[in-house]
Amino acid sequence: MDPTEFSDIQKTAKDLLRMTFRSHSKLLMTGAAGGLGQAMRPRLQQNCDVLRLSDISPMAAAQTGEEVVPADLSDFEAVKALVAGCEAIVHFGGVSTEQAWAPILQANIIGAYNLYEAARLHGVKRVIFASSNHVMGFYRQSDVVDALSPPRPDGFYGLSKAFGEDISRLYFDRYGIETACVRIGSSFPEPRDRRMLATWLSYDDLHRLITACLTTPVLGHSIIYGTSDNSVSWYDNHLAKHIGYRPLDSSDVFREAVYARTPEPDLTDPAVLYQGGGFVKIGPL
Ligand code: NAI
Ligand code: 15L
């Protein structure tokens, strides 16, 4: 047998060993109309009997094993009704880019409070929170950060994700609600530029990561960087070994093509120097 073929079989076998299973009866996923919500929708159906999907924007109609429940995260009564009956939450909903303070306050800060308060009232015990690399955006691309590195948000958006991480810690310490704060790098079909060679997270690895967070016996309050197995990386996940996430994809296969289509980096440009890339220059700050 050709050695490449053998290694492919080994990879598939390893993947099967970590196979997703229906660990939850009802899972809630917010942000279902967004990029990651749409990518995870078919995948997360493997993790539960019923997947409840929510967003403020229009969503595709419910299929078998799904419930579609529109809600504005900034509306407490709506969020309370949304969370009722769910065992765990995958929280993608909210503003996902640097913007003015007002929408970020409503969706990401008031929205995070509403979600955790609803989780407390309904006895939800586990949340996977889509945090962001922009919590750490003002570290340099020559720094390596881990779960204990102090946050250095690169804007209001990163700051709101730092708030989400903090409120999740409060609800863990007071009420025992476990959360994985997943500092997602760049989760798109392919890395779009040289920076994303370090931050890229494939959709399949994101699903593996969420599955690991949902199924690890004791999650606690954990911070984990969400990237694939990229050779160049600014993130050290040694404090998240208990989650058992093992990425199987890598941005390395895109490196040559990305270098060919992108210019030499200007090392005086803050977007090149800092981990947050272009986010460090956007907005009124
Ligand atoms: P997205 O912008 O495509 O999706 C976010 C969804 O949240 C949208 O469908 C939007 O309608 C919904 N939303 C916004 N405000 C809302 C509100 N007040 N109430 C209810 N729903 C509301 O973003 P994407 O890329 O799918 O990201 C999902 C999550 O992951 C976001 O929280 C984002 O911050 C986080 N993330 C994503 C990364 C990525 O590379 N895609 C990287 C780092 C973090
Ligand atoms: C994020 O937090 C954003 O949600 C996403 O759209 C990307 O911009 C990503 O970070 C990134 O840093 O590439």
Coordinates of C-alpha atoms and ligand atoms in Angstrom, one line a residue:
M1 CA 0.0 0.0 0.0
D2 CA 1.2 3.5 -0.8
P3 CA 2.4 5.2 2.4
T4 CA 0.2 8.3 1.9
E5 CA -2.8 6.1 1.6
F6 CA -1.9 4.4 4.8
S7 CA -1.5 7.7 6.6
D8 CA -4.9 8.8 5.3
I9 CA -6.5 5.7 6.7
Q10 CA -4.7 6.2 10.1
K11 CA -6.0 9.8 10.2
T12 CA -9.6 8.7 9.5
A13 CA -9.3 5.9 12.1
K14 CA -8.1 8.4 14.7
D15 CA -10.9 10.7 13.8
L16 CA -13.4 7.9 14.2
L17 CA -12.1 7.1 17.6
R18 CA -12.9 10.6 18.7
M19 CA -16.2 10.3 16.9
T20 CA -18.9 12.8 17.7
F21 CA -21.8 11.2 19.5
R22 CA -25.2 12.5 20.7
S23 CA -24.0 13.6 24.1
H24 CA -26.9 16.0 24.7
S25 CA -30.7 15.8 24.3
K26 CA -31.2 19.5 23.5
L27 CA -28.5 21.9 22.5
L28 CA -29.0 25.6 21.8
M29 CA -26.8 27.4 19.1
T30 CA -27.1 31.2 18.9
G31 CA -25.9 33.1 15.9
A32 CA -27.4 30.4 13.6
A33 CA -27.7 32.8 10.6
G34 CA -24.0 33.8 10.7
G35 CA -21.0 32.3 8.9
L36 CA -20.1 29.9 11.7
G37 CA -23.7 29.2 12.7
Q38 CA -24.5 28.0 9.2
A39 CA -21.3 25.9 9.0
M40 CA -21.9 24.3 12.4
R41 CA -25.7 23.7 11.9
P42 CA -25.4 20.4 10.0
R43 CA -22.4 19.3 12.1
L44 CA -23.9 19.9 15.5
Q45 CA -26.9 17.8 14.7
Q46 CA -24.6 14.9 15.3
N47 CA -24.1 16.0 18.9
C48 CA -27.7 16.1 20.1
D49 CA -31.2 14.8 19.6
V50 CA -32.6 18.3 19.1
L51 CA -30.7 21.4 18.0
R52 CA -32.4 24.7 18.8
L53 CA -31.2 27.5 16.5
S54 CA -31.5 31.2 17.2
D55 CA -30.6 34.5 15.6
I56 CA -32.0 38.0 15.1
S57 CA -31.5 37.6 11.3
P58 CA -33.5 35.2 9.2
M59 CA -32.6 31.5 9.4
A60 CA -33.5 28.5 7.1
A61 CA -36.6 26.7 8.2
A62 CA -36.3 23.9 10.8
Q63 CA -35.4 20.4 9.5
T64 CA -36.0 17.2 11.4
G65 CA -34.3 17.4 14.8
E66 CA -34.2 21.2 14.7
E67 CA -36.1 24.0 16.3
V68 CA -35.8 27.6 15.0
V69 CA -36.4 30.2 17.7
P70 CA -35.7 33.8 16.6
A71 CA -34.5 36.1 19.5
D72 CA -32.7 39.3 20.1
L73 CA -29.9 38.7 22.6
S74 CA -30.4 42.1 24.2
D75 CA -34.0 41.2 25.1
F76 CA -33.9 39.4 28.5
E77 CA -37.4 37.9 28.3
A78 CA -36.8 36.5 24.8
V79 CA -33.4 35.0 25.9
K80 CA -35.0 33.5 29.0
A81 CA -37.6 31.7 26.9
L82 CA -34.9 30.7 24.3
V83 CA -32.7 29.0 26.9
A84 CA -35.6 27.0 28.6
G85 CA -35.2 23.3 28.2
C86 CA -31.7 23.3 26.8
E87 CA -28.9 21.3 28.4
A88 CA -26.0 23.3 26.9
I89 CA -25.4 26.3 24.8
V90 CA -23.0 27.0 21.9
H91 CA -23.0 30.8 21.8
F92 CA -22.0 32.3 18.5
G93 CA -24.5 35.2 18.4
G94 CA -23.5 38.8 18.6
V95 CA -21.5 41.5 16.8
S96 CA -18.5 39.8 15.3
T97 CA -16.4 42.7 14.1
E98 CA -15.1 46.0 15.3
Q99 CA -18.0 48.5 15.3
A100 CA -19.5 51.4 17.3
W101 CA -19.9 51.0 21.0
A102 CA -23.8 50.9 21.0
P103 CA -24.4 47.7 19.0
I104 CA -21.5 46.0 20.8
L105 CA -23.0 47.0 24.2
Q106 CA -26.4 45.6 23.2
A107 CA -25.5 42.3 21.6
N108 CA -22.2 41.3 23.3
I109 CA -22.3 42.8 26.7
I110 CA -26.0 43.0 27.6
G111 CA -26.5 39.9 25.5
A112 CA -23.8 37.9 27.5
Y113 CA -25.4 38.9 30.8
N114 CA -28.9 37.9 29.5
L115 CA -27.5 34.5 28.3
Y116 CA -25.8 33.7 31.6
E117 CA -28.6 34.9 33.7
A118 CA -31.1 32.8 31.7
A119 CA -28.7 29.8 32.0
R120 CA -28.6 30.2 35.7
L121 CA -32.4 30.4 36.0
H122 CA -32.9 27.3 33.8
G123 CA -30.1 25.2 35.3
V124 CA -28.0 25.1 32.1
K125 CA -24.6 23.7 33.2
R126 CA -22.3 24.1 30.2
V127 CA -21.7 26.9 27.7
I128 CA -19.3 27.1 24.7
F129 CA -18.6 30.8 24.3
A130 CA -17.3 32.1 21.0
S131 CA -14.7 34.5 22.3
S132 CA -12.1 35.9 19.9
N133 CA -8.4 36.3 19.3
H134 CA -9.1 40.0 19.5
V135 CA -9.2 39.7 23.4
M136 CA -5.4 39.4 22.8
G137 CA -5.1 41.6 19.7
F138 CA -2.4 44.0 21.1
Y139 CA 0.1 41.3 21.7
R140 CA 2.8 41.3 19.0
Q141 CA 2.9 38.6 16.3
S142 CA 6.3 37.7 17.9
D143 CA 4.7 36.9 21.3
V144 CA 3.2 33.6 22.3
V145 CA 0.2 33.8 24.6
D146 CA -1.4 31.2 26.8
A147 CA -4.6 31.1 28.9
L148 CA -2.9 33.0 31.8
S149 CA -1.6 35.9 29.7
P150 CA -3.4 39.1 30.6
P151 CA -6.0 40.3 28.1
R152 CA -4.9 43.1 25.7
P153 CA -8.1 43.8 23.6
D154 CA -7.6 45.6 20.4
G155 CA -10.9 47.5 20.3
F156 CA -14.4 47.6 21.7
Y157 CA -15.2 44.3 20.0
G158 CA -12.3 42.5 21.7
L159 CA -13.2 44.3 25.0
S160 CA -16.7 42.9 24.8
K161 CA -15.3 39.4 24.3
A162 CA -13.1 39.9 27.4
F163 CA -16.3 40.9 29.3
G164 CA -18.0 37.7 28.0
E165 CA -15.0 35.7 29.4
D166 CA -15.2 37.5 32.7
I167 CA -19.0 37.1 33.2
S168 CA -18.6 33.4 32.4
R169 CA -16.0 33.1 35.1
L170 CA -18.3 34.8 37.6
Y171 CA -21.1 32.4 36.7
F172 CA -18.7 29.5 37.1
D173 CA -17.4 30.7 40.5
R174 CA -20.8 31.5 41.9
Y175 CA -23.1 29.0 40.2
G176 CA -20.9 26.3 38.8
I177 CA -21.9 26.9 35.1
E178 CA -18.9 25.5 33.2
T179 CA -17.7 27.5 30.2
A180 CA -15.2 27.0 27.4
C181 CA -14.1 30.5 26.3
V182 CA -12.9 29.6 22.8
R183 CA -10.7 32.4 21.5
I184 CA -11.4 31.7 17.9
G185 CA -8.6 32.8 15.5
S186 CA -10.0 33.0 11.9
S187 CA -12.6 30.4 11.0
F188 CA -13.3 30.5 7.3
P189 CA -13.1 28.0 4.5
E190 CA -9.5 29.0 3.8
P191 CA -7.0 31.5 5.2
R192 CA -7.4 34.8 3.4
D193 CA -4.0 36.4 4.0
R194 CA -0.6 35.7 5.6
R195 CA -1.8 36.6 9.1
M196 CA -4.5 33.9 8.9
L197 CA -1.9 31.2 8.3
A198 CA -1.3 31.6 12.0
T199 CA -4.9 32.1 13.1
W200 CA -6.8 29.8 10.8
L201 CA -9.3 27.3 12.2
S202 CA -11.0 24.9 9.7
Y203 CA -14.7 24.3 10.1
D204 CA -14.1 20.6 10.8
D205 CA -11.6 21.5 13.5
L206 CA -14.0 24.0 15.0
H207 CA -16.6 21.2 15.2
R208 CA -14.0 18.9 16.8
L209 CA -13.2 21.6 19.3
I210 CA -16.9 22.2 20.2
T211 CA -17.4 18.4 20.5
A212 CA -14.4 18.2 22.9
C213 CA -15.8 21.0 25.0
L214 CA -19.2 19.4 25.1
T215 CA -18.0 16.0 26.1
T216 CA -14.9 16.4 28.3
P217 CA -16.0 15.2 31.7
V218 CA -14.8 18.2 33.7
L219 CA -14.6 21.5 31.7
G220 CA -14.5 24.0 34.5
H221 CA -13.9 27.5 33.4
S222 CA -11.4 27.2 30.5
I223 CA -9.7 29.4 28.0
I224 CA -8.7 27.7 24.8
Y225 CA -7.3 29.1 21.6
G226 CA -9.3 28.0 18.6
T227 CA -7.0 27.3 15.7
S228 CA -6.0 24.3 13.5
D229 CA -2.6 22.6 13.7
N230 CA -0.8 25.5 12.0
S231 CA 3.0 25.4 12.0
V232 CA 3.2 29.2 12.7
S233 CA 1.2 30.0 15.8
W234 CA 1.0 32.6 18.5
Y235 CA -1.1 30.5 20.8
D236 CA -0.1 27.9 23.5
N237 CA -2.9 25.6 24.6
H238 CA -0.9 23.7 27.2
L239 CA -3.4 24.8 29.9
A240 CA -6.3 23.3 28.0
K241 CA -5.2 19.7 27.7
H242 CA -8.1 18.5 29.8
I243 CA -10.4 19.4 27.0
G244 CA -8.8 16.9 24.7
Y245 CA -9.0 18.9 21.5
R246 CA -6.7 17.6 18.7
P247 CA -6.9 19.5 15.5
L248 CA -6.5 17.5 12.3
D249 CA -6.3 20.3 9.7
S250 CA -3.5 22.8 9.1
S251 CA -3.2 26.1 7.2
D252 CA 0.2 24.8 6.0
V253 CA -1.3 23.4 2.8
F254 CA -2.4 26.9 1.8
R255 CA 0.9 28.6 2.6
E256 CA 2.5 28.7 -0.9
A257 CA -0.7 30.0 -2.5
V258 CA -1.2 32.7 0.1
Y259 CA 2.4 33.9 -0.2
A260 CA 2.1 34.0 -4.0
R261 CA -1.0 36.2 -4.0
T262 CA -0.1 38.6 -1.1
P263 CA 2.6 41.3 -0.9
E264 CA 5.7 41.3 1.3
P265 CA 4.6 42.5 4.8
D266 CA 5.4 46.1 5.7
L267 CA 7.0 45.7 9.2
T268 CA 6.1 49.2 10.2
D269 CA 2.4 48.6 9.7
P270 CA 0.6 47.9 13.1
A271 CA -1.7 45.4 11.2
V272 CA 1.4 43.4 10.5
L273 CA 3.0 43.8 13.9
Y274 CA 0.1 42.9 16.2
Q275 CA -1.8 39.7 16.5
G276 CA -5.2 41.5 16.0
G277 CA -4.1 42.4 12.4
G278 CA -6.2 45.2 10.8
F279 CA -8.6 45.3 13.9
V280 CA -5.9 47.3 15.8
K281 CA -6.5 50.2 13.4
I282 CA -10.3 50.2 13.0
G283 CA -12.7 52.6 14.7
P284 CA -12.6 55.6 16.9
L285 CA -9.9 54.4 19.4
Ligands
NAI1 P1 -21.4 36.4 12.0 O1 -21.4 37.9 12.2 O2 -21.5 35.8 10.7 O3 -22.6 35.8 12.9 C1 -23.0 36.4 14.1 C2 -24.5 36.2 14.2 O4 -25.0 36.9 15.4 C3 -25.2 36.9 13.0 O5 -26.0 36.0 12.3 C4 -26.1 38.0 13.7 O6 -27.3 38.2 13.0 C5 -26.2 37.5 15.1 N1 -26.5 38.6 16.0 C6 -25.9 39.8 16.1 N2 -26.5 40.6 17.0 C7 -27.5 39.8 17.6 C8 -28.5 40.0 18.6 N3 -28.5 41.2 19.2 N4 -29.3 39.0 18.9 C9 -29.2 37.8 18.2 N5 -28.3 37.6 17.3 C10 -27.5 38.5 16.9 O7 -20.1 35.9 12.8 P2 -19.4 34.5 12.7 O8 -18.2 34.6 11.8 O9 -20.3 33.5 12.3 O10 -18.9 34.3 14.2 C11 -19.7 33.7 15.1 C12 -19.1 34.0 16.5 O11 -17.8 33.6 16.6 C13 -19.2 35.5 16.8 O12 -19.5 35.7 18.2 C14 -17.8 36.0 16.6 O13 -17.4 37.1 17.4 C15 -17.0 34.7 17.0 N6 -15.7 34.7 16.3 C16 -15.7 34.3 14.9 C17 -14.5 34.3 14.3 C18 -14.4 33.8 12.9 O14 -13.3 33.7 12.3 N7 -15.5 33.6 12.1 C19 -13.2 34.6 14.9 C20 -13.4 34.9 16.3 C21 -14.6 35.0 17.0
15L2 C1 -12.9 37.8 14.6 O1 -13.1 37.8 15.8 C2 -14.0 38.0 13.7 O2 -15.3 37.6 14.1 C3 -13.8 37.3 12.3 O3 -14.7 37.9 11.4 C4 -12.3 37.5 11.8 O4 -12.1 38.8 11.6 C5 -11.4 37.0 12.9 O5 -11.6 37.6 14.2 C6 -9.9 37.3 12.6 O6 -9.2 37.9 13.5 O7 -9.4 37.0 11.5

